[in-house]
XYZ file of N, CA and C in Angstrom:
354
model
N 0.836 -1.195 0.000
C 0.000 0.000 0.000
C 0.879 1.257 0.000
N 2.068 1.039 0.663
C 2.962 2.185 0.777
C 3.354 2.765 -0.100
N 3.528 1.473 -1.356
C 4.560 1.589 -2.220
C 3.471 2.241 -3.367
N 2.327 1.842 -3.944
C 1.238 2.055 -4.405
C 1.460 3.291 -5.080
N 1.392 3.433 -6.625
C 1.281 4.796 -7.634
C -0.025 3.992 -7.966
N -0.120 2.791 -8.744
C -1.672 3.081 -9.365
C -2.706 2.969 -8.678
N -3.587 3.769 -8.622
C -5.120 3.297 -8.306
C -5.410 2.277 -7.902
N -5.316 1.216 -8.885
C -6.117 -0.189 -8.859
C -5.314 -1.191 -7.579
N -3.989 -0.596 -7.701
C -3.147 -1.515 -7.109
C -3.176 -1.438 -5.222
N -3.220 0.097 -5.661
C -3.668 0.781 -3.788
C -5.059 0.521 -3.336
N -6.364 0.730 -4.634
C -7.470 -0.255 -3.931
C -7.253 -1.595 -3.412
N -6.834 -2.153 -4.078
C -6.534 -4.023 -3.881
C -5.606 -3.663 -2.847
N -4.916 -3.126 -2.248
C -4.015 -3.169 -0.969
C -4.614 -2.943 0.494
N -5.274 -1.787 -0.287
C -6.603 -1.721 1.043
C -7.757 -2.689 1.326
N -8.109 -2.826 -0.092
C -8.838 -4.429 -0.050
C -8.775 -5.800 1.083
N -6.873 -5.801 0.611
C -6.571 -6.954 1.229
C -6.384 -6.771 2.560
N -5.804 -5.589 3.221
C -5.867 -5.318 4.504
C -7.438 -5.752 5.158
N -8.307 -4.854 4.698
C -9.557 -5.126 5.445
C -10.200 -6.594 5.492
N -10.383 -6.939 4.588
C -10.900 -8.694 4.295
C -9.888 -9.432 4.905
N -8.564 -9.969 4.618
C -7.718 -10.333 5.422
C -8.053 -9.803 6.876
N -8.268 -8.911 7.118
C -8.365 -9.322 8.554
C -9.616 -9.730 9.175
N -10.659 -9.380 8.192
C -11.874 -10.275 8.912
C -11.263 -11.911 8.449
N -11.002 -12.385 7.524
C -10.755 -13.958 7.466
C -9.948 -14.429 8.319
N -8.768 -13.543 8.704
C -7.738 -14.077 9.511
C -8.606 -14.254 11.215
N -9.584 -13.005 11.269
C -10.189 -13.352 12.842
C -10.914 -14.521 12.889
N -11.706 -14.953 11.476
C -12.518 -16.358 11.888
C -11.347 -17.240 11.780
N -10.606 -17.838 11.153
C -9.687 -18.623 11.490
C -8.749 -18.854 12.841
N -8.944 -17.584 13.656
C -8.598 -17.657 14.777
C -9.586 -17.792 15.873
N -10.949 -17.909 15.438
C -11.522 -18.283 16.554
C -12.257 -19.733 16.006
N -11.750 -20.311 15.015
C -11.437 -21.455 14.846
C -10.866 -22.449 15.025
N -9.475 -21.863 15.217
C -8.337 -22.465 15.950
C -8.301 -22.585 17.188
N -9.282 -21.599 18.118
C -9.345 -21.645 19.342
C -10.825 -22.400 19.656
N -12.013 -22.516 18.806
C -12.761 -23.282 18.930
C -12.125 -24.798 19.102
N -11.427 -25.075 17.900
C -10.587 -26.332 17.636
C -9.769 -26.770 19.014
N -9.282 -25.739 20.100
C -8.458 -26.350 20.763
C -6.994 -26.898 20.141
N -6.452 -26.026 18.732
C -5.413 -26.361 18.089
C -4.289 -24.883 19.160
N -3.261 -25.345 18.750
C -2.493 -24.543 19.159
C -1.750 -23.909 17.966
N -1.841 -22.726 17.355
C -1.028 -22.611 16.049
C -0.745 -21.002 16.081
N 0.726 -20.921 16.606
C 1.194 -19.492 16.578
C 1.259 -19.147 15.020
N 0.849 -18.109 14.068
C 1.088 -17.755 13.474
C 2.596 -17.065 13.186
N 2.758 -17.344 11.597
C 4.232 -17.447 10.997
C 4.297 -17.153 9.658
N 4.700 -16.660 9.141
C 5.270 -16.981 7.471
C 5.818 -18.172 7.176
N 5.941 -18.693 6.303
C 5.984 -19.845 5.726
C 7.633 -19.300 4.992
N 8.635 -20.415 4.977
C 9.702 -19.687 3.973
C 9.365 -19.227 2.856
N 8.345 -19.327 1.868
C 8.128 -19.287 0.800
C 7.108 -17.945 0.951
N 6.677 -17.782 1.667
C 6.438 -16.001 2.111
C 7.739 -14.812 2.386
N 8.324 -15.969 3.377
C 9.321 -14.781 3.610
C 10.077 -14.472 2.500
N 10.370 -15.554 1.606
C 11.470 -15.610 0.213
C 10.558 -14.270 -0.586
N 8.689 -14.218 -0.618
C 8.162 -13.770 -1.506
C 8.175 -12.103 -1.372
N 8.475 -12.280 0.451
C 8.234 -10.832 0.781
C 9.583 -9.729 0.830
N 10.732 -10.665 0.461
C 11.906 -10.109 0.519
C 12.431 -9.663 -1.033
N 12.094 -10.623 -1.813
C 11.842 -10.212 -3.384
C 11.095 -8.866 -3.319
N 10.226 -8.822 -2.951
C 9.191 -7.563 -2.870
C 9.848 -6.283 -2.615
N 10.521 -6.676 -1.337
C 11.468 -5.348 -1.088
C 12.596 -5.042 -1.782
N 13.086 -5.911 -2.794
C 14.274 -5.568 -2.951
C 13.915 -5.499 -4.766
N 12.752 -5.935 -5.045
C 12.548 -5.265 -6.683
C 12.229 -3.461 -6.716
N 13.041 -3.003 -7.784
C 13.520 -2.169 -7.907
C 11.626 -0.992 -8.210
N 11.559 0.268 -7.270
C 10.284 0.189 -7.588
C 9.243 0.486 -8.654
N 10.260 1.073 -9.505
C 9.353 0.800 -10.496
C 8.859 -0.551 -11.582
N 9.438 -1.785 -11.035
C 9.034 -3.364 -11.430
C 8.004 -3.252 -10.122
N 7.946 -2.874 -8.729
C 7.630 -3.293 -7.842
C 5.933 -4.199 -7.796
N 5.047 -3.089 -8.087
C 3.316 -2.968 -8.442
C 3.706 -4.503 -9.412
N 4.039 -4.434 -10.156
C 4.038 -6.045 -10.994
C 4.297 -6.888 -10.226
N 5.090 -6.749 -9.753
C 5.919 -8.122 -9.065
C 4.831 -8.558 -7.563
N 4.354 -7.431 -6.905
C 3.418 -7.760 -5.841
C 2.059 -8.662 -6.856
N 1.941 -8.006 -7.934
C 0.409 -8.206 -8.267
C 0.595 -9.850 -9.054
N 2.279 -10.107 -9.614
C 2.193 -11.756 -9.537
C 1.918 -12.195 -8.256
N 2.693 -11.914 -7.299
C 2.558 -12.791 -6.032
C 1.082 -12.907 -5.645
N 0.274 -11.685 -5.938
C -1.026 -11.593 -5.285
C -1.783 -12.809 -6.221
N -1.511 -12.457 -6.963
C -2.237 -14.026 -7.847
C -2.031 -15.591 -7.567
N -0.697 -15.518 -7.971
C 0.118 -17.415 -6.992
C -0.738 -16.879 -5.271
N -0.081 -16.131 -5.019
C -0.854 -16.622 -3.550
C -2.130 -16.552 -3.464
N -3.149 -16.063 -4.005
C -4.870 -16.724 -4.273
C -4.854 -17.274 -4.951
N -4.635 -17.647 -6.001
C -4.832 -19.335 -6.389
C -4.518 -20.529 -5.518
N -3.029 -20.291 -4.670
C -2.691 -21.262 -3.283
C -3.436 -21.592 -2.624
N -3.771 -20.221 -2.318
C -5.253 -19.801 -0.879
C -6.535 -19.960 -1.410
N -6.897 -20.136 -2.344
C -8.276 -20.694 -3.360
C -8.282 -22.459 -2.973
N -7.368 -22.800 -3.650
C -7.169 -24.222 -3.289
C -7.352 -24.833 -2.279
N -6.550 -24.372 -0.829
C -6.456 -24.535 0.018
C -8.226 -24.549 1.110
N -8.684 -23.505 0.796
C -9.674 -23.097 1.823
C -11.450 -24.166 0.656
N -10.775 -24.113 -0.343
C -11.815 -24.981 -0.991
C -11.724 -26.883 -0.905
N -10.702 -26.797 -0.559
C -10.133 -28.099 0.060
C -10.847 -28.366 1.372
N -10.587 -27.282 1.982
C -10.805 -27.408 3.241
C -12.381 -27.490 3.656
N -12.908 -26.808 2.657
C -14.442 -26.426 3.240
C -15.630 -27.681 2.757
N -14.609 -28.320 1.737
C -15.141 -30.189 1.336
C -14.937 -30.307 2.366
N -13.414 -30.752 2.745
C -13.148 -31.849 3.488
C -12.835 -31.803 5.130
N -12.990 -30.417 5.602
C -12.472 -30.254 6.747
C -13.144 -30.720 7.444
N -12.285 -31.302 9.057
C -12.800 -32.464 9.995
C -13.185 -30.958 11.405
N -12.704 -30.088 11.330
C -13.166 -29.179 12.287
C -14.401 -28.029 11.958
N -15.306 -28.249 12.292
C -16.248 -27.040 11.945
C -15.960 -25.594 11.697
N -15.510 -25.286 13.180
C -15.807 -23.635 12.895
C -14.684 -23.244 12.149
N -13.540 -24.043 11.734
C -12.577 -23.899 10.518
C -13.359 -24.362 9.359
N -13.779 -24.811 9.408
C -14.167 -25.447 8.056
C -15.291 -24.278 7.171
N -16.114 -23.998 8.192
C -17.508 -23.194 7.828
C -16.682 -21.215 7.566
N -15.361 -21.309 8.626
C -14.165 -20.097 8.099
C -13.531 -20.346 6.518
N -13.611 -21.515 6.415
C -12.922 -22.082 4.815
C -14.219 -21.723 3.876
N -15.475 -21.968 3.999
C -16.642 -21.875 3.296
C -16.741 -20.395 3.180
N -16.543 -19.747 4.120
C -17.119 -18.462 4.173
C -15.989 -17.265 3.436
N -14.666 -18.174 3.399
C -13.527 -17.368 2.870
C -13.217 -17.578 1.234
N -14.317 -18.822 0.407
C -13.985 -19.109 -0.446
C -14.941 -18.233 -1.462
N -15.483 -17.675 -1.849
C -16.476 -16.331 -2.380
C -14.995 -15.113 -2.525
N -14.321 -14.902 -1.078
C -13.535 -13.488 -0.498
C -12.480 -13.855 -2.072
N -11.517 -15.400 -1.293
C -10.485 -15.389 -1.886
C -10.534 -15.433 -4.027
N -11.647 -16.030 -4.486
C -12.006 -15.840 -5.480
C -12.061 -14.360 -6.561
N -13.262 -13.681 -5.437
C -13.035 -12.230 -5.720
C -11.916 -11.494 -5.922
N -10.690 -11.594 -4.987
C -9.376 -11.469 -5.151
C -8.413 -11.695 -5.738
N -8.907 -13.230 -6.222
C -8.367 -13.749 -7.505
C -8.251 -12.443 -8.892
N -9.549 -13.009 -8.683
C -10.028 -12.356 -10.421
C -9.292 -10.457 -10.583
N -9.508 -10.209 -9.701
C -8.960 -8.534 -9.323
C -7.623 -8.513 -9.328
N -6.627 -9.498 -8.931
C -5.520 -9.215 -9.043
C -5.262 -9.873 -10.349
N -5.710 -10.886 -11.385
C -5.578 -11.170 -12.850
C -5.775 -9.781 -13.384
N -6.983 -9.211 -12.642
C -7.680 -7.786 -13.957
C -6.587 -6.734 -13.779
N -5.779 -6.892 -12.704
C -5.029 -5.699 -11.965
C -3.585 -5.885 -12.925
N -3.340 -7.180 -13.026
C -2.112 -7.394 -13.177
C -1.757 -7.378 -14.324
N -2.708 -7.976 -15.787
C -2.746 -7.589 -16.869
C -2.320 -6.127 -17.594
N -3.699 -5.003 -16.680
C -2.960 -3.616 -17.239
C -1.870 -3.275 -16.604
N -0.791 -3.609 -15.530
C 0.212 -3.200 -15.465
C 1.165 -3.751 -16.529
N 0.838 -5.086 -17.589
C 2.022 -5.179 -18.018
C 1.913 -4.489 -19.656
């Protein structure tokens, strides 16, 4: 969001702030419904994604976030649609159902986003 010259790219940043954090709260009172214990973390393959980020030069920058924003909802598409078949915990599972509409929408916006930047 910081980094943000176009429009489209600073909507979708604010986007993801707000929705991300409603999805991230049901998943956490999922996890605590669940009785799981799961400190939140980056994954290496975040941290690898988020350090690329900082260090592309900024005017590549807006591209290079708006690939990642795509691989990572398609990941997170997969994942939470996986989950909302097959998940063995409810109030995660019905967080996977309820996040799979969000992460979709996000999809498609960062394809539409990412196209006119190139």
């Amino acid at each position: 969001l910081a980094n943000a010259t176009s429009p489209d790219v600073r909507r979708f940043a604010e986007m993801m702030i707000a929705d991300h954090t409603t999805t991230t709260a049901a998943v956490a009172r999922g996890i605590k419904d669940a009785s799981i214990s799961a400190a939140p973390r980056l994954m290496d393959k975040q941290t690898r994604m988020m350090k690329k980020l900082r260090n592309t030069p900024e005017a590549k920058r807006q591209i290079e976030y708006m690939d990642q924003q795509v691989m990572a909802h398609e990941e997170a598409l997969a994942l939470h649609q996986t989950y909302a078949q097959y998940g063995d915990q409810a109030t995660l599972k019905a967080a996977a159902q309820a996040a799979v509409p969000i992460v979709q929408a996000h999809l498609v916006e960062a394809q539409r986003i990412r196209s006119t930047l190139r």
